[in-house]
Short mmCIF file of C-alpha atoms in Angstrom, two decimals:
data_model
loop_
_atom_site.label_atom_id
_atom_site.label_comp_id
_atom_site.label_asym_id
_atom_site.label_seq_id
_atom_site.Cartn_x
_atom_site.Cartn_y
_atom_site.Cartn_z
CA MET A 17 -20.90 -44.71 -19.13
CA GLU A 18 -21.61 -43.06 -22.45
CA LYS A 19 -22.87 -39.98 -20.61
CA ASN A 20 -19.62 -39.72 -18.66
CA GLU A 21 -17.52 -40.06 -21.80
CA ASN A 22 -19.42 -37.24 -23.48
CA MET A 23 -19.19 -34.92 -20.50
CA GLN A 24 -17.16 -31.80 -21.10
CA PHE A 25 -15.37 -30.09 -18.26
CA GLU A 26 -15.72 -26.34 -18.42
CA SER A 27 -12.74 -24.14 -17.65
CA PRO A 28 -13.11 -22.10 -14.44
CA THR A 29 -14.37 -18.58 -14.98
CA PHE A 30 -12.30 -15.50 -14.21
CA THR A 31 -14.24 -14.97 -10.97
CA GLN A 32 -13.63 -18.56 -9.89
CA ARG A 33 -9.92 -18.35 -10.71
CA LEU A 34 -9.44 -15.07 -8.86
CA LYS A 35 -11.45 -16.28 -5.88
CA GLY A 36 -9.30 -19.39 -5.64
CA MET A 37 -6.05 -17.48 -5.87
CA LEU A 38 -7.21 -14.88 -3.36
CA GLY A 39 -8.12 -17.67 -0.98
CA VAL A 40 -4.55 -18.97 -1.14
CA ASP A 41 -3.05 -15.49 -0.72
CA ILE A 42 -5.30 -14.66 2.23
CA TYR A 43 -4.32 -17.92 3.92
CA ARG A 44 -0.62 -17.23 3.33
CA LEU A 45 -0.94 -13.63 4.55
CA PHE A 46 -2.58 -14.56 7.84
CA HIS A 47 -0.21 -17.44 8.44
CA THR A 48 3.05 -15.52 8.10
CA PRO A 49 4.63 -13.49 10.93
CA LEU A 50 5.55 -10.81 8.36
CA PHE A 51 2.01 -9.42 8.27
CA TYR A 52 1.75 -9.05 12.04
CA ILE A 53 5.24 -7.56 12.32
CA PHE A 54 4.32 -4.80 9.89
CA LEU A 55 1.01 -4.20 11.64
CA ALA A 56 2.98 -3.65 14.83
CA ILE A 57 5.45 -1.37 13.04
CA ALA A 58 2.57 0.73 11.72
CA ALA A 59 1.22 1.14 15.26
CA ILE A 60 4.63 1.93 16.77
CA ILE A 61 5.53 4.66 14.24
CA PRO A 62 2.99 7.26 15.47
CA ALA A 63 3.59 6.22 19.07
CA MET A 64 7.31 7.03 18.69
CA ILE A 65 6.62 10.34 16.94
CA ILE A 66 3.93 11.53 19.34
CA GLY A 67 5.62 10.10 22.41
CA THR A 68 8.86 11.98 21.78
CA THR A 69 7.26 15.29 20.82
CA GLY A 70 8.14 18.13 23.15
CA MET A 71 10.91 16.15 24.88
CA PRO A 72 13.89 17.96 26.48
CA GLY A 73 16.69 18.79 24.07
CA PRO A 74 20.44 18.15 24.60
CA ASN A 75 20.77 21.37 26.67
CA GLY A 76 17.69 20.72 28.75
CA GLU A 77 15.41 23.03 26.78
CA MET A 78 12.05 21.75 25.61
CA THR A 79 11.90 21.05 21.90
CA GLU A 80 9.03 22.41 19.87
CA PRO A 81 6.31 19.73 19.58
CA LEU A 82 5.72 18.31 16.12
CA PHE A 83 1.98 18.15 16.72
CA THR A 84 -0.52 20.17 18.70
CA ASN A 85 -3.39 17.91 17.64
CA VAL A 86 -3.38 14.11 17.51
CA TRP A 87 -5.00 14.07 14.08
CA GLN A 88 -1.98 15.83 12.58
CA ALA A 89 -0.25 12.47 12.92
CA ILE A 90 -2.88 11.09 10.54
CA ALA A 91 -2.80 13.77 7.86
CA SER A 92 -1.55 17.30 7.29
CA ASP A 93 -3.86 20.25 7.83
CA ASN A 94 -3.77 21.12 4.12
CA PRO A 95 -2.55 19.45 0.90
CA LEU A 96 1.22 19.95 1.11
CA TYR A 97 3.40 18.60 -1.68
CA VAL A 98 6.53 20.33 -0.36
CA VAL A 99 7.05 20.14 3.41
CA SER A 100 8.81 22.78 5.51
CA HIS A 101 9.39 20.56 8.55
CA ILE A 102 9.25 16.88 9.39
CA GLY A 103 5.97 17.20 11.28
CA GLN A 104 4.15 17.86 8.00
CA TYR A 105 5.58 14.67 6.51
CA ALA A 106 5.21 12.42 9.55
CA ASN A 107 1.69 11.17 9.03
CA MET A 108 -0.14 8.11 7.73
CA ASN A 109 1.62 8.40 4.37
CA MET A 110 4.58 6.71 6.06
CA VAL A 111 2.52 3.53 6.09
CA PHE A 112 2.86 3.39 2.31
CA ILE A 113 6.67 3.45 2.58
CA PHE A 114 6.80 0.50 4.98
CA GLY A 115 3.96 -1.14 3.07
CA GLY A 116 6.18 -1.18 -0.01
CA ILE A 117 8.87 -3.04 1.91
CA MET A 118 6.27 -5.56 3.09
CA VAL A 119 5.09 -6.13 -0.49
CA SER A 120 8.70 -6.68 -1.64
CA ILE A 121 9.28 -9.34 1.01
CA PHE A 122 5.89 -10.98 0.37
CA ILE A 123 6.45 -11.33 -3.38
CA ALA A 124 10.11 -12.27 -3.00
CA HIS A 125 8.97 -15.21 -0.86
CA ASP A 126 6.76 -16.36 -3.75
CA TYR A 127 9.83 -16.78 -5.94
CA LYS A 128 12.22 -18.02 -3.28
CA SER A 129 9.82 -20.71 -2.04
CA GLY A 130 9.03 -21.97 -5.53
CA TYR A 131 5.37 -21.01 -5.14
CA VAL A 132 5.37 -19.07 -8.43
CA LYS A 133 6.84 -21.98 -10.38
CA GLN A 134 4.21 -24.34 -9.00
CA LEU A 135 1.45 -21.77 -9.50
CA PHE A 136 2.13 -21.02 -13.15
CA THR A 137 2.45 -24.71 -13.94
CA THR A 138 -1.17 -25.30 -12.96
CA HIS A 139 -2.54 -21.77 -13.23
CA PRO A 140 -1.14 -20.06 -16.35
CA LYS A 141 -3.18 -16.85 -16.15
CA LYS A 142 -0.66 -14.16 -15.20
CA GLN A 143 -3.38 -11.52 -14.92
CA ASP A 144 -4.95 -13.43 -12.04
CA TYR A 145 -1.63 -13.40 -10.17
CA MET A 146 -1.21 -9.64 -10.63
CA MET A 147 -4.76 -8.88 -9.50
CA SER A 148 -4.67 -11.23 -6.53
CA LYS A 149 -1.36 -9.83 -5.29
CA THR A 150 -2.56 -6.24 -5.75
CA ILE A 151 -5.79 -6.87 -3.83
CA ILE A 152 -4.17 -8.78 -0.97
CA CYS A 153 -1.32 -6.25 -0.61
CA ALA A 154 -3.83 -3.37 -0.68
CA PHE A 155 -5.76 -5.13 2.09
CA ALA A 156 -2.56 -5.55 4.12
CA MET A 157 -1.68 -1.86 3.78
CA ALA A 158 -5.22 -0.83 4.68
CA CYS A 159 -4.85 -2.92 7.85
CA MET A 160 -1.57 -1.11 8.55
CA CYS A 161 -3.43 2.20 8.21
CA ILE A 162 -5.90 1.01 10.84
CA THR A 163 -3.21 -0.02 13.33
CA TYR A 164 -1.45 3.29 12.64
CA LEU A 165 -4.69 5.07 13.52
CA LEU A 166 -5.01 3.09 16.75
CA GLY A 167 -1.41 3.81 17.68
CA SER A 168 -1.97 7.52 17.07
CA VAL A 169 -5.10 7.68 19.20
CA LEU A 170 -3.59 5.77 22.12
CA SER A 171 -0.41 7.87 22.04
CA GLY A 172 -2.43 11.07 21.83
CA LEU A 173 -4.40 10.06 24.91
CA LEU A 174 -1.19 9.31 26.84
CA VAL A 175 0.45 12.67 26.09
CA ARG A 176 -2.88 14.53 26.25
CA LEU A 177 -2.88 16.08 22.80
CA SER A 178 -5.95 17.86 21.52
CA PHE A 179 -8.54 15.76 19.69
CA THR A 180 -10.41 18.74 18.23
CA VAL A 181 -11.20 18.18 14.56
CA ASN A 182 -13.77 18.64 11.83
CA PHE A 183 -15.18 15.12 12.00
CA GLY A 184 -16.39 15.07 8.39
CA SER A 185 -12.97 16.12 7.05
CA LEU A 186 -11.27 13.53 9.25
CA ILE A 187 -13.48 10.75 7.89
CA CYS A 188 -12.77 11.90 4.31
CA ALA A 189 -9.04 11.95 5.03
CA LEU A 190 -9.12 8.43 6.48
CA LEU A 191 -11.19 7.12 3.57
CA GLY A 192 -8.76 8.72 1.14
CA LYS A 193 -5.76 7.07 2.81
CA LEU A 194 -7.45 3.65 2.84
CA ILE A 195 -8.42 3.97 -0.83
CA MET A 196 -4.86 4.93 -1.78
CA SER A 197 -3.70 1.54 -0.50
CA LEU A 198 -4.94 0.04 -3.78
CA GLY A 199 -2.89 2.39 -5.95
CA TRP A 200 0.26 2.00 -3.88
CA ALA A 201 -0.11 -1.79 -3.82
CA SER A 202 -0.41 -1.90 -7.63
CA LEU A 203 2.77 0.17 -7.99
CA TYR A 204 4.73 -2.00 -5.56
CA VAL A 205 3.55 -5.26 -7.11
CA PHE A 206 4.56 -3.91 -10.52
CA LEU A 207 8.03 -2.88 -9.29
CA ASN A 208 8.57 -6.26 -7.70
CA ILE A 209 7.56 -8.03 -10.90
CA ILE A 210 10.20 -6.03 -12.78
CA PHE A 211 12.92 -6.62 -10.16
CA ARG A 212 11.75 -10.10 -9.11
CA LYS A 213 15.27 -11.52 -9.44
CA TYR A 214 16.91 -8.64 -7.55
CA PHE A 215 15.47 -8.40 -4.06
CA ALA A 216 17.70 -5.53 -2.89
CA ILE A 217 16.75 -3.42 -5.90
CA SER A 218 13.05 -4.13 -5.41
CA ILE A 219 13.29 -2.99 -1.78
CA ALA A 220 15.22 0.15 -2.76
CA SER A 221 12.82 1.03 -5.56
CA SER A 222 9.79 0.57 -3.32
CA PHE A 223 11.34 2.81 -0.68
CA PHE A 224 12.36 5.43 -3.26
CA PHE A 225 8.92 5.74 -4.85
CA GLY A 226 7.15 5.42 -1.48
CA THR A 227 8.87 8.54 -0.13
CA GLY A 228 7.37 10.57 -2.97
CA ILE A 229 10.71 12.15 -3.83
CA LEU A 230 9.76 12.61 -7.50
CA ILE A 231 6.48 14.39 -6.77
CA ILE A 232 8.16 16.53 -4.08
CA GLY A 233 10.76 17.55 -6.66
CA ALA A 234 8.05 18.44 -9.16
CA ALA A 235 6.16 20.40 -6.51
CA ALA A 236 9.29 22.34 -5.68
CA VAL A 237 9.18 23.63 -9.26
CA VAL A 238 5.45 24.12 -9.91
CA GLY A 239 4.29 24.69 -6.33
CA ASN A 240 1.26 23.18 -4.58
CA SER A 241 -0.69 22.60 -7.78
CA SER A 242 -3.82 20.44 -7.84
CA ILE A 243 -2.61 18.92 -11.12
CA LEU A 244 -0.14 16.90 -9.02
CA ASN A 245 -3.11 14.90 -7.72
CA ILE A 246 -2.83 12.67 -10.80
CA PHE A 247 0.16 11.05 -9.08
CA LEU A 248 -0.14 8.56 -6.24
CA TYR A 249 1.74 10.65 -3.72
CA GLY A 250 -0.15 13.77 -4.81
CA ALA A 251 -3.52 12.13 -4.30
CA SER A 252 -2.34 10.74 -0.95
CA VAL A 253 -1.42 14.25 0.15
CA SER A 254 -4.83 15.58 -0.86
CA ALA A 255 -6.38 13.34 1.82
CA CYS A 256 -5.84 15.92 4.56
CA LEU A 257 -7.68 17.42 7.53
CA SER A 258 -9.44 19.89 5.25
CA SER A 259 -10.65 17.12 2.91
CA GLY A 260 -14.11 16.85 1.49
CA LEU A 261 -15.93 14.44 -0.78
CA LEU A 262 -13.97 15.73 -3.79
CA SER A 263 -10.72 14.60 -2.16
CA VAL A 264 -12.13 11.10 -1.65
CA ILE A 265 -13.25 10.96 -5.29
CA THR A 266 -9.80 12.14 -6.40
CA CYS A 267 -8.13 9.40 -4.37
CA LEU A 268 -10.52 6.81 -5.79
CA ILE A 269 -10.01 7.81 -9.43
CA VAL A 270 -6.21 8.00 -9.12
CA SER A 271 -5.91 4.77 -7.13
CA VAL A 272 -8.11 2.71 -9.47
CA SER A 273 -6.44 4.20 -12.57
CA TRP A 274 -2.97 3.29 -11.32
CA ALA A 275 -4.16 -0.20 -10.40
CA VAL A 276 -5.53 -0.77 -13.92
CA ILE A 277 -2.43 0.64 -15.59
CA TYR A 278 0.12 -1.29 -13.54
CA ASN A 279 -1.84 -4.55 -13.58
CA THR A 280 -2.09 -4.33 -17.37
CA ILE A 281 1.62 -3.58 -17.87
CA GLY A 282 2.67 -6.10 -15.24
CA THR A 283 0.59 -8.84 -16.86
CA HIS A 284 2.18 -8.06 -20.24
CA ILE A 285 5.66 -8.32 -18.72
CA LEU A 286 4.88 -11.67 -17.08
CA ASN A 287 3.44 -13.02 -20.33
CA LYS A 288 6.53 -12.02 -22.30
CA SER A 289 9.26 -13.07 -19.89
CA ASP A 290 10.54 -15.94 -17.79
CA VAL A 291 8.69 -15.71 -14.49
CA TYR A 292 10.86 -18.18 -12.59
#
């Protein structure tokens, strides 16, 4: 009895706390229709774009195809910050736009369902919440990238597009896109923490930043400058069909840096404000 009275219960470590919260978030992600709906959307997007390419126009003439190669639906041929036609924009970067909407709905449900109130009553570490949400949302967007890839390949086979590509550059481009999921997730989680009480604004802000309008505007002034790679959209664009290892490293550095920055600021905001 004396031994039990003198026992001291140690607080869970950071790793234990994060593991526990991730376990809950993973369970919630796989048990909500939202995740599977957005996976399907990611697969349908390239199918719609590729499937309608070269279709007859209103006067019966054949429209110019957006793509001549299936992999152009994955990434542009070169790093393009300013696009001249929609075909240069219509690639896997669109996943990050719809991924932002998914993150907004996912986090909004935390507040609407009362999950956040219950969570912070028993689990006061706001940093753990930010990190768990960033990791799980990055995972969800990476999964969307994979279904987008599958949709592109299947559609390309159906319309018989060319599959010719530099395999090494393609792998680097895909790795870059997957890595960028972390940076985009951190931005979207941060935006939704700021606008947690205003769902419509959080959706609009995620869509606005996801389209890369700001970086496109900057590129219109300074041109296709490599310095724009310090921005999320810039680094995402650098993951193209002429990518190499340097492009992958750029995506990694930018994505991790943005994750650290936005998790730090987001944690500070949660600690200083009413989270309910």
